[in-house]
PDB file of C-alpha atoms in Angstrom:
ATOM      1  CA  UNK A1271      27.822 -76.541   5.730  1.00 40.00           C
ATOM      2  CA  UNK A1272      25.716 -75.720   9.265  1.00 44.00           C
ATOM      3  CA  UNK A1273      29.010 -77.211  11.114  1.00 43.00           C
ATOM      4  CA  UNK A1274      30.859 -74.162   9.588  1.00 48.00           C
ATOM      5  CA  UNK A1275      29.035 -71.609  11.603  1.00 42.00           C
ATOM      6  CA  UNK A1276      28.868 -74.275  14.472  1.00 44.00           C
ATOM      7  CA  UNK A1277      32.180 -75.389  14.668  1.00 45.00           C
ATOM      8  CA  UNK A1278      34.484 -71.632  14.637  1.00 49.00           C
ATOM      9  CA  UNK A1279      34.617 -69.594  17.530  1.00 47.00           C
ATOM     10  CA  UNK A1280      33.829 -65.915  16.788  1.00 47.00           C
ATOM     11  CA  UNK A1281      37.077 -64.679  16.571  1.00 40.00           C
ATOM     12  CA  UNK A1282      37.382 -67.178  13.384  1.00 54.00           C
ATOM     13  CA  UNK A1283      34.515 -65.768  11.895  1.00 56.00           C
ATOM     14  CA  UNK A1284      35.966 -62.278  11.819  1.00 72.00           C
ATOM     15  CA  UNK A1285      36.126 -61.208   8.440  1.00 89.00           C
ATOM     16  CA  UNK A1286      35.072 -64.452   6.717  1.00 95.00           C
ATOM     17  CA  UNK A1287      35.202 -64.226   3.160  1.00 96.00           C
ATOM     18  CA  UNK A1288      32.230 -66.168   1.388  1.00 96.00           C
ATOM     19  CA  UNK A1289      31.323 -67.851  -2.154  1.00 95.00           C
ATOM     20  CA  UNK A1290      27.564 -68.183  -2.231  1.00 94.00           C
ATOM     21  CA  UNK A1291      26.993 -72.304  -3.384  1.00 93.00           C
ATOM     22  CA  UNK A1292      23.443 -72.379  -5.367  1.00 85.00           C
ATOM     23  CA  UNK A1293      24.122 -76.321  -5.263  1.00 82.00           C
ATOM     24  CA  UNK A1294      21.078 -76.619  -3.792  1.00 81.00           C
ATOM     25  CA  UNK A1295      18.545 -74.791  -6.481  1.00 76.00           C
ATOM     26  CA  UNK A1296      17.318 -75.664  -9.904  1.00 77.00           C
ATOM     27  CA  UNK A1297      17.877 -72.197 -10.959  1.00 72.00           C
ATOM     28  CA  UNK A1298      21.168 -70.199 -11.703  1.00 75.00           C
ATOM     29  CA  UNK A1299      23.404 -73.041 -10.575  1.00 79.00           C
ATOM     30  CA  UNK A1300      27.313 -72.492 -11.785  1.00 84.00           C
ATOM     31  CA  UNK A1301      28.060 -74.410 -14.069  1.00 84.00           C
ATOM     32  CA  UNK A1302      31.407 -74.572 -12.959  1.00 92.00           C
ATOM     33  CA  UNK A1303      31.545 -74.101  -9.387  1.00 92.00           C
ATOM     34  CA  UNK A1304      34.200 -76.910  -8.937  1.00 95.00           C
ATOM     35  CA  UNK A1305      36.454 -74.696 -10.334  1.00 96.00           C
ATOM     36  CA  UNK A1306      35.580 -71.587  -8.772  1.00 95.00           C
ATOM     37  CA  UNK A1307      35.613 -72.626  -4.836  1.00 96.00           C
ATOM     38  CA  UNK A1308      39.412 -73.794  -5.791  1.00 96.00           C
ATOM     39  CA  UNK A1309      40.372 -70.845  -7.454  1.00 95.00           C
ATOM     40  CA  UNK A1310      38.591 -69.001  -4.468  1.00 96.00           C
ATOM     41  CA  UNK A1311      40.788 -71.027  -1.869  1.00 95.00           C
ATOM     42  CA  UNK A1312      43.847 -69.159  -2.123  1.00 95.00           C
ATOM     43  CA  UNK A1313      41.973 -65.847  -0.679  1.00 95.00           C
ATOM     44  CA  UNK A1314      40.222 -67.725   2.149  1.00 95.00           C
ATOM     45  CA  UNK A1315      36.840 -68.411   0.473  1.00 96.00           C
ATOM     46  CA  UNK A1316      34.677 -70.694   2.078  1.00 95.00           C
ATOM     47  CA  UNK A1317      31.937 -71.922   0.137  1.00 96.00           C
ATOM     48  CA  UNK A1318      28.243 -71.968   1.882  1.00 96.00           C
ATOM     49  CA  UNK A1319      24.889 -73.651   1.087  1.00 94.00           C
ATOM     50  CA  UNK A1320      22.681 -70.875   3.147  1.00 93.00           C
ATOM     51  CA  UNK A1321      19.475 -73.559   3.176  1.00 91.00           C
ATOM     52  CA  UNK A1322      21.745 -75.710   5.321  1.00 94.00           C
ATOM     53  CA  UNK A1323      22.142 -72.665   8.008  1.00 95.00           C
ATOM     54  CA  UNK A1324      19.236 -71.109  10.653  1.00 95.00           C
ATOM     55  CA  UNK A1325      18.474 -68.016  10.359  1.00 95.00           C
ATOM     56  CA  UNK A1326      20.371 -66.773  13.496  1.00 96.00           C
ATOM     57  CA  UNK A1327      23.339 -68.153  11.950  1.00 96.00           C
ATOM     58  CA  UNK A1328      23.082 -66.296   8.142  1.00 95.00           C
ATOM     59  CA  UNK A1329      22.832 -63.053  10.430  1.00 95.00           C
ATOM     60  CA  UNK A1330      26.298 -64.561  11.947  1.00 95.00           C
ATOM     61  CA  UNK A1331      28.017 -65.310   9.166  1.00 96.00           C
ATOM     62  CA  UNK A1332      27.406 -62.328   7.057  1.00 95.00           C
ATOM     63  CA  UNK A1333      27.944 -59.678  10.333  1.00 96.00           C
ATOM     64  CA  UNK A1334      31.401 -61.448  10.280  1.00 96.00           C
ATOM     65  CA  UNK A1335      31.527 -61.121   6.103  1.00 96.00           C
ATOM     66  CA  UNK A1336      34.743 -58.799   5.040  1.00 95.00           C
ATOM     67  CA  UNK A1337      33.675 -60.573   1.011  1.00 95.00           C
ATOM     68  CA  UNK A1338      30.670 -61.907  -0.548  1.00 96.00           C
ATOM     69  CA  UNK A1339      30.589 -63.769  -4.347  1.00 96.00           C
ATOM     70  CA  UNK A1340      27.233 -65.105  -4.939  1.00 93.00           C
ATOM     71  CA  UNK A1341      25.300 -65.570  -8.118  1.00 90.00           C
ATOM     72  CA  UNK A1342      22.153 -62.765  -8.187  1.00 86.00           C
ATOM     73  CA  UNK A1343      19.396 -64.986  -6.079  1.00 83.00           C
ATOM     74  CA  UNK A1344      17.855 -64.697  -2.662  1.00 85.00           C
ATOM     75  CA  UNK A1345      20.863 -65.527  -0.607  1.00 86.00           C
ATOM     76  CA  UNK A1346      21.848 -62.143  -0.934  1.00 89.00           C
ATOM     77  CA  UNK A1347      19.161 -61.041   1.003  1.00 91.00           C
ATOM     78  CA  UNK A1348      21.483 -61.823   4.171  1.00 93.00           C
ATOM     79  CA  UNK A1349      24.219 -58.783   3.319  1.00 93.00           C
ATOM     80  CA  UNK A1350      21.741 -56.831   4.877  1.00 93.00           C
ATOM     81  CA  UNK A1351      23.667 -57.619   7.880  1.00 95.00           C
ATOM     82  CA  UNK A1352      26.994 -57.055   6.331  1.00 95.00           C
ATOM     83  CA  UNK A1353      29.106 -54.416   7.624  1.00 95.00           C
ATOM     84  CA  UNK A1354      29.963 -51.047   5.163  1.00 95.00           C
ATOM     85  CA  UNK A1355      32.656 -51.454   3.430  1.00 94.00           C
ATOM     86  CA  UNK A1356      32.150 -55.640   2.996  1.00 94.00           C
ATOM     87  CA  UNK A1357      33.156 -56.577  -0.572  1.00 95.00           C
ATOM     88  CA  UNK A1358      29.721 -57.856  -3.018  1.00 94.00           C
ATOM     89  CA  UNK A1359      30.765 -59.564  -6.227  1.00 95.00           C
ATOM     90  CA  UNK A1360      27.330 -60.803  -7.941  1.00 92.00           C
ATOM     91  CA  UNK A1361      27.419 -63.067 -10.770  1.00 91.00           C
ATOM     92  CA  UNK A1362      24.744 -62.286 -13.276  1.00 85.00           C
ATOM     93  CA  UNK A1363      24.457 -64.760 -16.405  1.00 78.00           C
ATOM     94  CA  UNK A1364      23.881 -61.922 -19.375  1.00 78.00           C
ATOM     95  CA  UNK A1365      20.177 -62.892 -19.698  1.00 72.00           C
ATOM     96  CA  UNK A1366      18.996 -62.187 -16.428  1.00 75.00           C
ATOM     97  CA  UNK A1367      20.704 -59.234 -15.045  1.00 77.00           C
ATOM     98  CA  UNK A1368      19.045 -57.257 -12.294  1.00 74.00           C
ATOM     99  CA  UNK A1369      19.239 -54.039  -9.869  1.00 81.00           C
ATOM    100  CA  UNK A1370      17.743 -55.123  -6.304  1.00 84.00           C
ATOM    101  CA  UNK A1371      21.333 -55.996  -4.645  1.00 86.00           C
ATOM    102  CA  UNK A1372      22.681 -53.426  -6.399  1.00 88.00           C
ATOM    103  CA  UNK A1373      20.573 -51.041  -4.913  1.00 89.00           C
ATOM    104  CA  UNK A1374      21.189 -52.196  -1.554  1.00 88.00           C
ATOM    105  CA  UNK A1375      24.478 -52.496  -1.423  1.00 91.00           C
ATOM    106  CA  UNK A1376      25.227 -49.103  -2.233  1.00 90.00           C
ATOM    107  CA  UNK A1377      22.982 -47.575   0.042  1.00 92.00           C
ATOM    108  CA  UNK A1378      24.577 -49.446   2.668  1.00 91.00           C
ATOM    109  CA  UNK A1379      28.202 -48.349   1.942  1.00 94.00           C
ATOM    110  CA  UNK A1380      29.462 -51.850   0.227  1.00 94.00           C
ATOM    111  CA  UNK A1381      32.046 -52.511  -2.238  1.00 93.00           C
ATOM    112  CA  UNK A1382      29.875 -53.330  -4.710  1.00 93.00           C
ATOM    113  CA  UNK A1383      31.156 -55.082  -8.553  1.00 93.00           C
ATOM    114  CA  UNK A1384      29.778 -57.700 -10.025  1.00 92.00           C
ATOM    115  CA  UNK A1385      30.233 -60.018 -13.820  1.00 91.00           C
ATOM    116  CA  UNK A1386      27.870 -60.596 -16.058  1.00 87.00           C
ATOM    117  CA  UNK A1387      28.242 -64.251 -17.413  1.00 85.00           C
ATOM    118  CA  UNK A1388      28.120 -64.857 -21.064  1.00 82.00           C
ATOM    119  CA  UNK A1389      26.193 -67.654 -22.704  1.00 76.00           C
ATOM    120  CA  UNK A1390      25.723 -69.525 -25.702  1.00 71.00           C
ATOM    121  CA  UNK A1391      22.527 -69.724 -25.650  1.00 73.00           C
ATOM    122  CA  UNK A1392      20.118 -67.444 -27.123  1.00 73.00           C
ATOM    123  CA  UNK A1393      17.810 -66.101 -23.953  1.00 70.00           C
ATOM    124  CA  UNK A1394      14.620 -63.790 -25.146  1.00 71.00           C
ATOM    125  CA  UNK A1395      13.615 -62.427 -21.949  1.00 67.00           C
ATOM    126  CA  UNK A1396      14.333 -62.456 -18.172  1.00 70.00           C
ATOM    127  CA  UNK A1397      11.907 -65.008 -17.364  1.00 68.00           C
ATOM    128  CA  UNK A1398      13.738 -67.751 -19.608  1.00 66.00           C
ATOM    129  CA  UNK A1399      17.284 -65.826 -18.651  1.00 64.00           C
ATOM    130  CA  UNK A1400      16.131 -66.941 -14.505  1.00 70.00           C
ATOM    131  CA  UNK A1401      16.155 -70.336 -15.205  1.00 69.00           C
ATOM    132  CA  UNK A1402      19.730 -70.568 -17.170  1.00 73.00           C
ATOM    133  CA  UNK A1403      22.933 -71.545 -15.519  1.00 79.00           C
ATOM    134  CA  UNK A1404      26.221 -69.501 -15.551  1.00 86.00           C
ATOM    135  CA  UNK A1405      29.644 -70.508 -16.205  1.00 87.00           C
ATOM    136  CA  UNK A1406      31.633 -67.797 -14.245  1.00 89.00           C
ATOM    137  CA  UNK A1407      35.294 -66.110 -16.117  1.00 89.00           C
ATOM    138  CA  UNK A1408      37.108 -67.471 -13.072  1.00 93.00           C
ATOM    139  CA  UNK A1409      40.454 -64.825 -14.054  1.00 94.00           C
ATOM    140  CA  UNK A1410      37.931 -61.761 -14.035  1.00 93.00           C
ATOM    141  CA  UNK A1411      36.838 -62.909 -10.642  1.00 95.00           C
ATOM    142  CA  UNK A1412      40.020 -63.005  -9.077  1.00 94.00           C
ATOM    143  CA  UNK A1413      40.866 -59.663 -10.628  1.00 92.00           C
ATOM    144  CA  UNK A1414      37.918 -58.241  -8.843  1.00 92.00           C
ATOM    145  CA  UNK A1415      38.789 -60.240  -5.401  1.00 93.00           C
ATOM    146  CA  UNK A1416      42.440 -58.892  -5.877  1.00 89.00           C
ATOM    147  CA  UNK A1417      41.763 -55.124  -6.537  1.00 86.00           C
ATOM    148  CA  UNK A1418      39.145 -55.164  -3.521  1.00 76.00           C
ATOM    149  CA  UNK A1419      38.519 -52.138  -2.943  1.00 46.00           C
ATOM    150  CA  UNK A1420      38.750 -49.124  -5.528  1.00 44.00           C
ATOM    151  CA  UNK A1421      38.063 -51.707  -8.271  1.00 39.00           C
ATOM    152  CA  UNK A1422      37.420 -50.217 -11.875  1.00 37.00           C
ATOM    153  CA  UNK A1423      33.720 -51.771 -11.466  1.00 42.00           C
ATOM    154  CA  UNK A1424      33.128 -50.487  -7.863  1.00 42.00           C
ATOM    155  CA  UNK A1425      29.619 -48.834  -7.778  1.00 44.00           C
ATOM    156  CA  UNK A1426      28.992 -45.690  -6.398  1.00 42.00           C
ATOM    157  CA  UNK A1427      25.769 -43.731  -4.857  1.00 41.00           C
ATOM    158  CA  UNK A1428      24.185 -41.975  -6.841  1.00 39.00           C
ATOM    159  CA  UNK A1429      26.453 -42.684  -9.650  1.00 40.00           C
ATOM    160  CA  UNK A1430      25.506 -44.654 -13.229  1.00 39.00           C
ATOM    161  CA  UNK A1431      26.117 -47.987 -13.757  1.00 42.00           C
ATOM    162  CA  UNK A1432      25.990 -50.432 -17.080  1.00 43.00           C
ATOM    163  CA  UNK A1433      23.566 -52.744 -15.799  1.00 45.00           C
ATOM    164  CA  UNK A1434      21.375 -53.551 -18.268  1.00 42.00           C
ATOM    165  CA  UNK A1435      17.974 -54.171 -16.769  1.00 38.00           C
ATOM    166  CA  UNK A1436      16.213 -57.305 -17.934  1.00 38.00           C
TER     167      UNK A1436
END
């Protein structure tokens, strides 16, 4: 997916919306990602394997980001160079739910929501809940992507949230 940040000009790239592919890890892959890129297609997703991208152009990409779904990993490190206001959805699979983007999101003036992914398997703790796959409720994502902003699940500063912290 490099030739996607290679082959737009930068007018393109203004407020690309992007779906986060973990195709490339052995950990938190979705299970049904087929699905979910063509479900995203209608809204302009474009679906991005971050190890196949330098550095210089994650910073790009995600300056340019007006909407970011991504399942919880390290690829959300890069909306640290989102602009306020940029729409986060993270995809948590129930076992393994955590605060860190979160936390940065909100501090940096995002529209932050996210899902938590439920599972039929029985996780005890958030070391095995890491290492399980997610299979994403593709009509409660595209609720979220079509209430954007002001979405019933929007966190807030300062405000409470029903994360549950593994």
């Amino acid at each position: 997916m490099c030739a996607l940040a290679a082959q737009e000009t930068e007018a393109d790239q203004q407020g690309v919306k992007l779906y986060i592919s973990r195709s490339d890890s052995k950990l938190r892959q979705v299970e049904n990602e087929a699905e979910l890129v063509e479900a995203l297609k209608p809204y302009g997703y474009r679906p991005v394997v971050l190890s196949q991208l330098s550095v210089l152009e994650r910073i790009k990409l995600f300056s340019r980001a007006s909407s970011v779904v991504s399942a919880t990993g390290a690829g959300l490190v890069s909306m640290m160079f989102c602009k306020p206001g940029t729409q986060v959805i993270e995809l948590f699979h129930e076992g393994f739910v955590i605060e860190p983007f979160y936390d940065i999101a909100t501090k940096m003036g995002m529209d932050y929501s996210y899902i938590i992914c439920k599972s039929n398997s029985l996780v005890k703790d958030a070391g095995q809940g890491q290492h399980e796959n997610l299979k994403v409720e593709l009509p409660e994502l595209v609720e979220l992507i079509r209430a954007g902003k002001k979405n019933k699940r929007q966190a807030q500063p300062n405000q409470q949230t029903n994360l549950k912290y593994s």
